[in-house]
Short mmCIF file of C-alpha atoms and ligand atoms in Angstrom, two decimals:
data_model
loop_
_atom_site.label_atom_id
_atom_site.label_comp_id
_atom_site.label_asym_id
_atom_site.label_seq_id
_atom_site.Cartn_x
_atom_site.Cartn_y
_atom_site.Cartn_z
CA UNK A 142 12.03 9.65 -23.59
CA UNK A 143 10.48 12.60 -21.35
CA UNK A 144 11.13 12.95 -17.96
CA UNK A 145 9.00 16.21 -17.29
CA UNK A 146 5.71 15.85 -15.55
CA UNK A 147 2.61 17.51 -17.56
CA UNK A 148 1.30 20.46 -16.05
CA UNK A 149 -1.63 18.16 -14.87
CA UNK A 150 0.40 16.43 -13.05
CA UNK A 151 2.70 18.91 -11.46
CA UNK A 152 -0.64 20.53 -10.31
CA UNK A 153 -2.13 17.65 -8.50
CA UNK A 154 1.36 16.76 -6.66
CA UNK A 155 1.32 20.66 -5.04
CA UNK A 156 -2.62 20.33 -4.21
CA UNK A 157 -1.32 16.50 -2.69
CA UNK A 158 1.51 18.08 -1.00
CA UNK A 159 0.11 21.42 0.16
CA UNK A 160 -2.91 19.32 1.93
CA UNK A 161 0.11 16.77 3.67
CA UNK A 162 1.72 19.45 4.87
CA UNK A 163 -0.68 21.33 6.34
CA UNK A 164 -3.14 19.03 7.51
CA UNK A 165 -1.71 15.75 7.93
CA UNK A 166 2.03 16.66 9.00
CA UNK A 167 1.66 19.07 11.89
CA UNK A 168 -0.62 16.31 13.88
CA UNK A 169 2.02 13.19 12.30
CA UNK A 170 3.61 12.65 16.03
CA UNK A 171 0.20 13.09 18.30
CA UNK A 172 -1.44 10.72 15.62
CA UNK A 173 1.15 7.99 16.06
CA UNK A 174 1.87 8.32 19.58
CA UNK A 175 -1.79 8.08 19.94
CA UNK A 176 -2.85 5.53 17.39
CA UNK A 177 -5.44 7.60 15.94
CA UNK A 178 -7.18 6.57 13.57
CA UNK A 179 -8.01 10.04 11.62
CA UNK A 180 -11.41 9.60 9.81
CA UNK A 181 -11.92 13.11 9.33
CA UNK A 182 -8.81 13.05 7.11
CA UNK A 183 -9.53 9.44 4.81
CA UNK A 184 -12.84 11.71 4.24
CA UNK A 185 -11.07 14.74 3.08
CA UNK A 186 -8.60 12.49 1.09
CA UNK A 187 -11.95 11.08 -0.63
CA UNK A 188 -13.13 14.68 -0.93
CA UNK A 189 -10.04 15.85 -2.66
CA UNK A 190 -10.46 12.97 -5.35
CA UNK A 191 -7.28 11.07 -4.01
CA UNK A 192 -9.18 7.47 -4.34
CA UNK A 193 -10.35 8.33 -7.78
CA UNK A 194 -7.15 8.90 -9.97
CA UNK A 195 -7.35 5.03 -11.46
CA UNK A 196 -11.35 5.33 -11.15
CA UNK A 197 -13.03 6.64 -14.53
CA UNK A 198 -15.61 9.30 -14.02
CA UNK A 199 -18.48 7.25 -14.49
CA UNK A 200 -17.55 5.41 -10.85
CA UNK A 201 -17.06 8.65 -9.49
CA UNK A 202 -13.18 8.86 -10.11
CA UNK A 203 -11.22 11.54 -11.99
CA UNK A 204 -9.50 9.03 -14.23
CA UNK A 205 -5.88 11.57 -13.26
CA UNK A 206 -3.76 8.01 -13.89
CA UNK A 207 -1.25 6.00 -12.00
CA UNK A 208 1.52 8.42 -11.97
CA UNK A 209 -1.01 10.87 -10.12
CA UNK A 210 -1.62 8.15 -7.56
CA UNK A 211 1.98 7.66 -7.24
CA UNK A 212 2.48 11.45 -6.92
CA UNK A 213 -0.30 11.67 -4.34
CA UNK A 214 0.87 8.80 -1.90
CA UNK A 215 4.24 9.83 -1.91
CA UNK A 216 3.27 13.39 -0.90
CA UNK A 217 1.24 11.92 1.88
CA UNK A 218 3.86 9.35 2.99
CA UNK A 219 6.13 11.53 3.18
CA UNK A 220 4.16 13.65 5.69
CA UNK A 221 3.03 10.51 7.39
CA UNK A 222 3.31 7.02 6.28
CA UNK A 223 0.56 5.05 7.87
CA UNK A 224 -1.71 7.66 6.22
CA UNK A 225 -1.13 6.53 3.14
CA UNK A 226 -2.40 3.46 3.62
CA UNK A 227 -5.35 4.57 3.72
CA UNK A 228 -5.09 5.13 -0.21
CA UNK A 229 -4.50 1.83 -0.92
CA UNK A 230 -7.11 0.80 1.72
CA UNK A 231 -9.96 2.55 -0.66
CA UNK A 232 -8.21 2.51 -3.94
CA UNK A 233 -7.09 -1.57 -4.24
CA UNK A 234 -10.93 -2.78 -3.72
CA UNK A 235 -12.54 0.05 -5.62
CA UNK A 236 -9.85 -0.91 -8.75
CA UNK A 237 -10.15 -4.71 -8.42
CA UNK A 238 -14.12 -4.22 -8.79
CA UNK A 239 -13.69 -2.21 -11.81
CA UNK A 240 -11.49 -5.04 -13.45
CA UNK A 241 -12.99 -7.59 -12.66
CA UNK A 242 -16.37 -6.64 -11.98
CA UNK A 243 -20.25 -6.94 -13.10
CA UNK A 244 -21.78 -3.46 -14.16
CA UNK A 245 -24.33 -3.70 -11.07
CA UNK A 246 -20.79 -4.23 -8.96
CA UNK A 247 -19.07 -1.12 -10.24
CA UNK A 248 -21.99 0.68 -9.93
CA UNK A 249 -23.07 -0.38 -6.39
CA UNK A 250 -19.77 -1.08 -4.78
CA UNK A 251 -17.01 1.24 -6.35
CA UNK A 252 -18.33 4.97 -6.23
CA UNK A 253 -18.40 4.83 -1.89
CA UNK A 254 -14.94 3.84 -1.91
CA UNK A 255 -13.98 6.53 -3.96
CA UNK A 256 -15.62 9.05 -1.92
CA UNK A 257 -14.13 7.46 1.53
CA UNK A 258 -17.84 7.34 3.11
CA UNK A 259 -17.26 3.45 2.70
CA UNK A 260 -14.06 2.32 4.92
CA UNK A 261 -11.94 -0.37 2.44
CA UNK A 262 -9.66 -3.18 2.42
CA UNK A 263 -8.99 -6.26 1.95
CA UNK A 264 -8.50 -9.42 3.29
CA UNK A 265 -5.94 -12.15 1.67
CA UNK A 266 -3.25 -12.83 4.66
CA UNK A 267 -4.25 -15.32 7.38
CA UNK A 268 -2.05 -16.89 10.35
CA UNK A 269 -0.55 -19.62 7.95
CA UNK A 270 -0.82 -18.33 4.38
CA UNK A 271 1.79 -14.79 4.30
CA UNK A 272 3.81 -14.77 1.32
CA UNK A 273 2.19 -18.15 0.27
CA UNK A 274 -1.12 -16.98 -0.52
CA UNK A 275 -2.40 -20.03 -2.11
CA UNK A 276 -2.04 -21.64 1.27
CA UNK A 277 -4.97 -19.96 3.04
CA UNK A 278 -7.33 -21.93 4.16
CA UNK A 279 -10.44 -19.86 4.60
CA UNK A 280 -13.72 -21.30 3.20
CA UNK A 281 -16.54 -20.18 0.98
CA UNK A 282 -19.77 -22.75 0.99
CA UNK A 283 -22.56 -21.94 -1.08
CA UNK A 284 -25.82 -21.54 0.42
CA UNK A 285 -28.48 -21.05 -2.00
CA UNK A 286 -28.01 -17.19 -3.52
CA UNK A 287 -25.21 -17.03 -0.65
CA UNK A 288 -21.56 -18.00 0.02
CA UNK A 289 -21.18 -18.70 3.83
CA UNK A 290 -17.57 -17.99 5.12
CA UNK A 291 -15.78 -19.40 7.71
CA UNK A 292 -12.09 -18.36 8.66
CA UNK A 293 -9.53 -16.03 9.96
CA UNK A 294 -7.79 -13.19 8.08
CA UNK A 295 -4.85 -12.00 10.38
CA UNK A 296 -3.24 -8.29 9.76
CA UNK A 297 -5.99 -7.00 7.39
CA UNK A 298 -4.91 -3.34 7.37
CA UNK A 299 -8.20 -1.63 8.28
CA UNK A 300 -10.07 -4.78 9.83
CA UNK A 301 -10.99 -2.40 12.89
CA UNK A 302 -12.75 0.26 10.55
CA UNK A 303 -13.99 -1.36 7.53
CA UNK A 304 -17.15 -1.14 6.17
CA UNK A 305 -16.36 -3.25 3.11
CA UNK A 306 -13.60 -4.70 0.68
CA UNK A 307 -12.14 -7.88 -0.77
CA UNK A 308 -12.22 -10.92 0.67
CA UNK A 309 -10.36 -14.27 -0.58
CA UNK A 310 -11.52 -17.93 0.04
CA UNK A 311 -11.84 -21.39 -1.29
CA UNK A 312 -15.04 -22.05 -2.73
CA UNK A 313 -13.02 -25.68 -3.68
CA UNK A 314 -9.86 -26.50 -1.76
CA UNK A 315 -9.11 -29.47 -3.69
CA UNK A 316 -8.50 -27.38 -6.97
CA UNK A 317 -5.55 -26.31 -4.86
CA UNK A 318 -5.03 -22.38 -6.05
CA UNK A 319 -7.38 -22.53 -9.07
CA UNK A 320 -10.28 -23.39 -6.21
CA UNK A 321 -9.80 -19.66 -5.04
CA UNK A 322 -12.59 -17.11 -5.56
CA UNK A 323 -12.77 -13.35 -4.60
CA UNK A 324 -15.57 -11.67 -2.95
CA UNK A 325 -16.98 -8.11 -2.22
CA UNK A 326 -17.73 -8.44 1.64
CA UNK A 327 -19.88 -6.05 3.65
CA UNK A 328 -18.26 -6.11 7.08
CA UNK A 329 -21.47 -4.20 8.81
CA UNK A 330 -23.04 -7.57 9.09
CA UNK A 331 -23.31 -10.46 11.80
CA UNK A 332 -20.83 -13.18 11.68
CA UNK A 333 -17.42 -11.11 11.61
CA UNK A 334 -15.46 -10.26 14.93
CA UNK A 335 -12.76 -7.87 14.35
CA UNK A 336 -10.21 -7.81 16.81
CA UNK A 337 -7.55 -4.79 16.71
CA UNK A 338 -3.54 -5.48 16.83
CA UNK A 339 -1.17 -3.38 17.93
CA UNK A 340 1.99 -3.14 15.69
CA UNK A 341 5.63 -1.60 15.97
CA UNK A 342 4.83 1.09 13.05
CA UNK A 343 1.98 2.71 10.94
CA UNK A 344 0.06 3.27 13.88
CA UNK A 345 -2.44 5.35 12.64
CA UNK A 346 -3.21 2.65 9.94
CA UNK A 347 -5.32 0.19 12.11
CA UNK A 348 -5.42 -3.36 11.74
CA UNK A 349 -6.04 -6.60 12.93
CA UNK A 350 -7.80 -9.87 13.02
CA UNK A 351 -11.32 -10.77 10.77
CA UNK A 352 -13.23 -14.06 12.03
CA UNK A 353 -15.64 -15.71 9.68
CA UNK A 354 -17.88 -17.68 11.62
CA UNK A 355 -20.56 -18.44 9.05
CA UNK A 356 -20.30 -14.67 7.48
CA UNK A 357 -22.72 -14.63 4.77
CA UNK A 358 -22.08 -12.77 1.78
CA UNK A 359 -24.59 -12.52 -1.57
CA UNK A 360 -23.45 -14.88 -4.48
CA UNK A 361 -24.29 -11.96 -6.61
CA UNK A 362 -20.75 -10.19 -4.79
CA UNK A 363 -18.75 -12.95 -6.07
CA UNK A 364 -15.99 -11.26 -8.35
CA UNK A 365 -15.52 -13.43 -11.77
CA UNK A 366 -16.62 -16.93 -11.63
CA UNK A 367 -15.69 -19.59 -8.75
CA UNK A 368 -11.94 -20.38 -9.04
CA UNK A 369 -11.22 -17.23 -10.42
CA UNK A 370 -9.76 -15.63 -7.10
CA UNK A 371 -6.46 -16.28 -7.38
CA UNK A 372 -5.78 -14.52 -10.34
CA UNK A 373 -7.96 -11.73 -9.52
CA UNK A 374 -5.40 -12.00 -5.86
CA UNK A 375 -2.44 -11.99 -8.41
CA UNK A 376 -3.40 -8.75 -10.32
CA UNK A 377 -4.71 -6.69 -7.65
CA UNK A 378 -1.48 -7.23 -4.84
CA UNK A 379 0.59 -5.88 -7.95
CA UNK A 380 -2.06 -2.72 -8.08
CA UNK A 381 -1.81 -2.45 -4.61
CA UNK A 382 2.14 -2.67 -4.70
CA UNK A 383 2.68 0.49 -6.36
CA UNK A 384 0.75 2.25 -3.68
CA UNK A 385 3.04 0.61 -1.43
CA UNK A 386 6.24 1.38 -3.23
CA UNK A 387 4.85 5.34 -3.90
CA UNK A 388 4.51 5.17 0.03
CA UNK A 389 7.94 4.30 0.68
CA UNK A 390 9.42 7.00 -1.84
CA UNK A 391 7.79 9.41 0.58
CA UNK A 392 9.18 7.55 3.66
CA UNK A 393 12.43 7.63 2.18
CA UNK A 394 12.25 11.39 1.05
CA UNK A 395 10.94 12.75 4.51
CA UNK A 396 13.88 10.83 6.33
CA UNK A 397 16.74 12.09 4.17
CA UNK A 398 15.54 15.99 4.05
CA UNK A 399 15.87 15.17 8.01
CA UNK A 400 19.48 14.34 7.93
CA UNK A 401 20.26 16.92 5.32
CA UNK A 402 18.00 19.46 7.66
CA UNK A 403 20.34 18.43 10.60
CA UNK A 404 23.79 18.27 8.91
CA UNK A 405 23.41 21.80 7.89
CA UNK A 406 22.45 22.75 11.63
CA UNK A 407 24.09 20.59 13.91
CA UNK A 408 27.85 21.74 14.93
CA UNK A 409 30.56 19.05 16.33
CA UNK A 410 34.04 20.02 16.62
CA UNK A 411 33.54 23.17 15.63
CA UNK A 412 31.65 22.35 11.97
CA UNK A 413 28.66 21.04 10.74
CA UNK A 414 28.49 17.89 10.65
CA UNK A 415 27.76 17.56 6.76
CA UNK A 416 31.32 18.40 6.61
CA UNK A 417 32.31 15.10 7.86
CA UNK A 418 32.89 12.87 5.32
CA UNK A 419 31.07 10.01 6.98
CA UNK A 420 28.02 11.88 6.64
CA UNK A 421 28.57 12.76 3.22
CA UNK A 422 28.64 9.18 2.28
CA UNK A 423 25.22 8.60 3.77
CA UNK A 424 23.41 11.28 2.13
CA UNK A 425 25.20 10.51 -1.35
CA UNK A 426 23.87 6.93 -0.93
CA UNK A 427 20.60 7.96 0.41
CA UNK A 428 20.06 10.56 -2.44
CA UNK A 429 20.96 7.76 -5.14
CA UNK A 430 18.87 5.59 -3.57
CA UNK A 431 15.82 7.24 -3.14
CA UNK A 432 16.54 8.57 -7.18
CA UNK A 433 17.12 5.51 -8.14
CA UNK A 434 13.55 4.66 -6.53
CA UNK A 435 11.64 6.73 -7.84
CA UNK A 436 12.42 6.80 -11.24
CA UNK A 437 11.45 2.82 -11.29
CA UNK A 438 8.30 3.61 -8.92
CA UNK A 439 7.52 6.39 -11.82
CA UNK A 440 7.88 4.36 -14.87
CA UNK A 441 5.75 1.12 -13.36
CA UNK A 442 2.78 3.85 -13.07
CA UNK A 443 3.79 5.37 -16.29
CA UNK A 444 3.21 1.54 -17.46
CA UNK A 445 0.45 1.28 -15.52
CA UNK A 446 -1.06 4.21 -17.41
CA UNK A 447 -0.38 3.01 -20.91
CA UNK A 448 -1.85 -0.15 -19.82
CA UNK A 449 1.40 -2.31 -20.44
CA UNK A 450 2.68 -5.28 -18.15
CA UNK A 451 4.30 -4.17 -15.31
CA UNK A 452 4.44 -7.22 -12.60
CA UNK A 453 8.39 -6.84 -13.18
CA UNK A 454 8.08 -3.61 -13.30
CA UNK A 455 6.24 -2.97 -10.19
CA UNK A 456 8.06 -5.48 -8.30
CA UNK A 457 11.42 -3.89 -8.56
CA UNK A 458 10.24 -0.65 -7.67
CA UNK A 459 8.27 -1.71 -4.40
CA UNK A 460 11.76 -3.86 -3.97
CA UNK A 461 13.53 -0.18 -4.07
CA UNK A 462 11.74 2.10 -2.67
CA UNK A 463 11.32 -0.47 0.17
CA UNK A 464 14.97 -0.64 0.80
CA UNK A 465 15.50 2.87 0.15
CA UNK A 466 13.03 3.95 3.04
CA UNK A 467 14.71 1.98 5.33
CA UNK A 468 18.34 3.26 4.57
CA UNK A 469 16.99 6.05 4.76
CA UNK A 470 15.40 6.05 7.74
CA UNK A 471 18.69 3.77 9.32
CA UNK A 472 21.10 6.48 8.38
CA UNK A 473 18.94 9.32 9.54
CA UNK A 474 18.99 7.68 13.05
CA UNK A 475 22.82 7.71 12.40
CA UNK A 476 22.90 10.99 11.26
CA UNK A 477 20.51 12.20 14.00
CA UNK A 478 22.05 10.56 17.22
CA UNK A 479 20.44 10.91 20.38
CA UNK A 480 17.95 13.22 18.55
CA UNK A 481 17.13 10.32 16.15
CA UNK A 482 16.37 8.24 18.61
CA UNK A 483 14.39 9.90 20.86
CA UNK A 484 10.36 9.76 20.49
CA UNK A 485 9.94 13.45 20.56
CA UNK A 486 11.91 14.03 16.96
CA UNK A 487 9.90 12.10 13.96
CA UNK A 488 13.30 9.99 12.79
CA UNK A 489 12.35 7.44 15.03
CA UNK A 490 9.00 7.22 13.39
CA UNK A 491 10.48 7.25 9.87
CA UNK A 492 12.42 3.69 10.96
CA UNK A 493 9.59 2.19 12.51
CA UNK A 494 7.01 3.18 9.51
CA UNK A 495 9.56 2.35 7.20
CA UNK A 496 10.02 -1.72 8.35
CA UNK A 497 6.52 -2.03 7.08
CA UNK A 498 7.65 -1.30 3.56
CA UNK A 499 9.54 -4.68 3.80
CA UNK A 500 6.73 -6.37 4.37
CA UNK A 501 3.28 -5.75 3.17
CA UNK A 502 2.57 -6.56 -0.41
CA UNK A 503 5.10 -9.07 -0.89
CA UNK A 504 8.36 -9.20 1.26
CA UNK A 505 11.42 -7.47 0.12
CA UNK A 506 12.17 -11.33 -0.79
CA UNK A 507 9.60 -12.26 -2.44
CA UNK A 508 10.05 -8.99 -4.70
CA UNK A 509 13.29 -10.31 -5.24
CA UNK A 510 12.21 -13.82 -5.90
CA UNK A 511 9.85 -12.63 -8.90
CA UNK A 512 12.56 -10.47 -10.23
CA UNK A 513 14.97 -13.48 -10.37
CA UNK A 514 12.97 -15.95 -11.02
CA UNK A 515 11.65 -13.98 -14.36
CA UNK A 516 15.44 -13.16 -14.95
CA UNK A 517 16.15 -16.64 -14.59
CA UNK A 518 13.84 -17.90 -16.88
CA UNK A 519 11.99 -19.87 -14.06
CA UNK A 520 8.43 -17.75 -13.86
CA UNK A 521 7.68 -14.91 -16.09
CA UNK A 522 6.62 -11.82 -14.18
CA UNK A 523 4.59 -10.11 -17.02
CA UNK A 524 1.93 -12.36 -17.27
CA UNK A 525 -1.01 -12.90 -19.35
CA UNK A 526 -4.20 -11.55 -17.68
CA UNK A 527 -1.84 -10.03 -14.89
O1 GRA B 193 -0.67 -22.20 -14.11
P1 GRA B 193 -1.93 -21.54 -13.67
O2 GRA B 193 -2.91 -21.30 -14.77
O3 GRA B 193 -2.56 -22.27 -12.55
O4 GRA B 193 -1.54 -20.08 -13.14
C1 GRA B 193 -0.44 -19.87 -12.27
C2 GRA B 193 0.13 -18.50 -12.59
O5 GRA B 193 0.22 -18.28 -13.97
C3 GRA B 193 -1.01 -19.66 -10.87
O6 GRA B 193 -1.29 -18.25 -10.76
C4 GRA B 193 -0.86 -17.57 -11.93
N1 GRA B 193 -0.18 -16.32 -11.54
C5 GRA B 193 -0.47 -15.13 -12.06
N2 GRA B 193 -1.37 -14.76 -12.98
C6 GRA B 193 -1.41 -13.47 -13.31
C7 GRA B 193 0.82 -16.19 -10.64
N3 GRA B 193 1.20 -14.90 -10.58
C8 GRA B 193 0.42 -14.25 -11.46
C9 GRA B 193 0.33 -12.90 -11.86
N4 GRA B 193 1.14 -11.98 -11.34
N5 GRA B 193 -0.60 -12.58 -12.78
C10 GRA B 193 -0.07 -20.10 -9.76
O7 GRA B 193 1.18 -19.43 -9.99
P2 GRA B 193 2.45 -19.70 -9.09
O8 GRA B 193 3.56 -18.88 -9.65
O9 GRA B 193 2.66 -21.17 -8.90
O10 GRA B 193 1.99 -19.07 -7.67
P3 GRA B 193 2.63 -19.18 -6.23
O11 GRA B 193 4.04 -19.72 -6.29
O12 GRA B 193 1.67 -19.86 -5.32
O13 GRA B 193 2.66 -17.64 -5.72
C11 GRA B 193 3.30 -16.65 -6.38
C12 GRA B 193 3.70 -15.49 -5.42
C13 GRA B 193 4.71 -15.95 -4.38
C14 GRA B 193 4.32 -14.42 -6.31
C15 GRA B 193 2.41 -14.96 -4.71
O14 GRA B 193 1.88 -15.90 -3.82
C16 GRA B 193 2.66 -13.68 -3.98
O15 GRA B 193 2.61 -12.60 -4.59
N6 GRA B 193 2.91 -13.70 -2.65
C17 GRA B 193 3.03 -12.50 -1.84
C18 GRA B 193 1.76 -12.25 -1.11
C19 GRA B 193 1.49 -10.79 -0.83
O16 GRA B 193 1.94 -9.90 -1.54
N7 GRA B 193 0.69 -10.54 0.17
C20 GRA B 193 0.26 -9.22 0.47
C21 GRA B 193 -0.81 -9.26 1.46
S1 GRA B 193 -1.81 -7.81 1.54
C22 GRA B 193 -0.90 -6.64 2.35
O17 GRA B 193 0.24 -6.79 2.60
C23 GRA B 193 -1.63 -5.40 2.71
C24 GRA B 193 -0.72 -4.22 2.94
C25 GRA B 193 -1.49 -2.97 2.79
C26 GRA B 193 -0.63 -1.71 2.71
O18 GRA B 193 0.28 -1.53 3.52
O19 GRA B 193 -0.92 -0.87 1.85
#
């Protein structure tokens, strides 16, 4: 068992965490209040090779691994959380091409995202199909060499900014889930309105509302065959989990190094108030939590890189970190007081990025429903082709 990171690795976490904390942390607070969405920073993320760790070199990636995307988003979470989404914005459809993809695709569609000059994401979750993604109702009708789509996909991080990405639909509803197929859209086309939403959190991550009115998309974009998409759905959301779970590792870090920051300043009483046991309690749990984290958020990317099932795997740790972030980020605010709570100290944006982590990418409970339902011997997790 080894625990160290290689030298590789250590390397690209201080080039991740120098570039967080010197260009994406000291703007963190203008960003949010301000909803900016910073495309001169997705571009230097692409520049840095940040979207290309799980993308071999012949896509334009650096093939650095899951653990270095782990390391990366963590860094950058933890210097502002909605900016990592942006990772998984660029990295889930350039990956889920390269699985599942033609040669012409991953040629053509992947090496853009990698860069960042193409804007990604993509679009599963409509008003009535959340957790149950096999309930969505959003069409694909072929039209000669096209598909025409018609339907609405409701908080698609990045709908407001994309230029392209994955897109769900039914190409035959009455196949129930195995009707599903997956698409490569390009958004810069008639027959999409996008329609931003404003949301508690992550507000530099933007998102919102995609209507298909008759979008046309080339059959030749199609990923796999027709009835393929749900599987391909099923394998990428646990790619795209990790990202998530890496992200709220950061979240979770950032908020407890600002309690521990503040119980070594603050004096009540005449002490500091880490010597109050109450306090103590929070940052033992916090520490153990966020540990705890990222030791199962490390080994699903470690499994990830050996190319071994990891649903489970994956699952627990976005399940973790999740919770971790926002005990984090709750006992901060305790920790904090007045100075938690106010807008003009980032604690306050550490609790209301870190609700987000319970959930995008499957809820905390449906995390929690895989893991017992695989420990139940209901549904295996670690499936084949997943
Ligand atoms: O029997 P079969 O051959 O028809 O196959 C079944 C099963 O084996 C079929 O799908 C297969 N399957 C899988 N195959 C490979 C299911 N899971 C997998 C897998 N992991 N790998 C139907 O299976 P089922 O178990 O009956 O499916 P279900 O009950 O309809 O759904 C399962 C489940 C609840 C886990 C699924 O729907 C799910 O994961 N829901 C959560 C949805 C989610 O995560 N949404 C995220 C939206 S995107 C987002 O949040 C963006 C955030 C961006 C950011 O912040 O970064």
């Amino acid at each position: 068992m080894e625990f160290e990171l290689s030298e590789e690795l250590m390397a690209v976490r201080e080039l991740a965490r120098e570039f967080a904390e010197k260009e994406i942390a000291p703007s963190a607070a203008k960003d949010d209040k301000e909803r900016n969405f910073r495309l001169d920073l997705v571009r230097k993320m692409g520049e840095l090779g940040f979207y290309g760790t799980v993308i071999p070199e012949a896509y334009g990636g650096n093939g650095l691994g899951f653990v270095a995307m782990a390391l990366i988003t963590e860094e950058v979470a933890r210097a502002h959380s909605a900016m990592r989404v942006a990772i998984n914005m660029q990295i889930g459809p350039a990956l889920t091409v390269l699985q599942f993809g033609s040669e012409d695709q991953k040629r053509k569609f992947i090496p853009p995202l990698v860069s960042g000059e193409q804007i990604g994401c993509f679009a599963i979750t409509e008003p009535d199909a959340g957790s149950d993604v096999a309930a969505l109702r959003t069409t694909a009708t072929k039209d000669g060499d096209r598909y025409l789509l018609n339907g609405s996909k409701l908080w698609i991080s990045n709908a407001p900014v994309t230029n392209s990405g994955l897109v769900y639909a039914y190409t035959d509803r009455s196949q129930k889930h195995r009707g599903m197929s997956a698409f490569f859209a390009e958004w810069d086309r008639p027959g999409v309105t996008r329609k931003p939403l404003e949301t508690m959190g992550a507000h530099c991550s933007p998102i919102g509302e995609l209507i298909l009115e008759d979008f046309s998309i080339p059959a030749a974009n199609r990923l796999g065959d027709e009835g393929d998409g749900f599987k391909i759905c099923m394998w990428q959301l646990n790619q795209t989990r990790l990202n998530c779970a890496a992200g709220a590792l950061g979240l979770a870090r950032a908020a407890r190094e600002a309690a521990v920051s503040y119980c070594n300043q603050r004096v009540q009483f005449e002490q500091k108030i880490g010597a109050f046991q109450m306090n103590q309690d929070l940052i033992a749990q916090m520490i153990v939590h966020e540990e705890a984290a990222r030791l199962l958020v490390y080994r699903a990317a470690w499994l990830a890189d050996r190319k071994q099932p990891n649903n489970l795997e994956t699952s627990m740790a976005k399940y973790a970190a999740a919770e971790a972030a926002n005990f984090a980020a709750d006992s901060a605010m305790k920790i904090l007081g007045a100075y938690g709570y106010s807008t003009e100290f980032p604690v306050e944006r550490y609790y209301r990025d870190a609700k987000s982590y319970q959930i995008v990418e499957g809820s905390s409970n449906i995390q929690k429903m895989i893991i017992a339902q695989d420990a139940l011997g209901y549904r295996k997790a670690n499936r084949e082709g997943g």
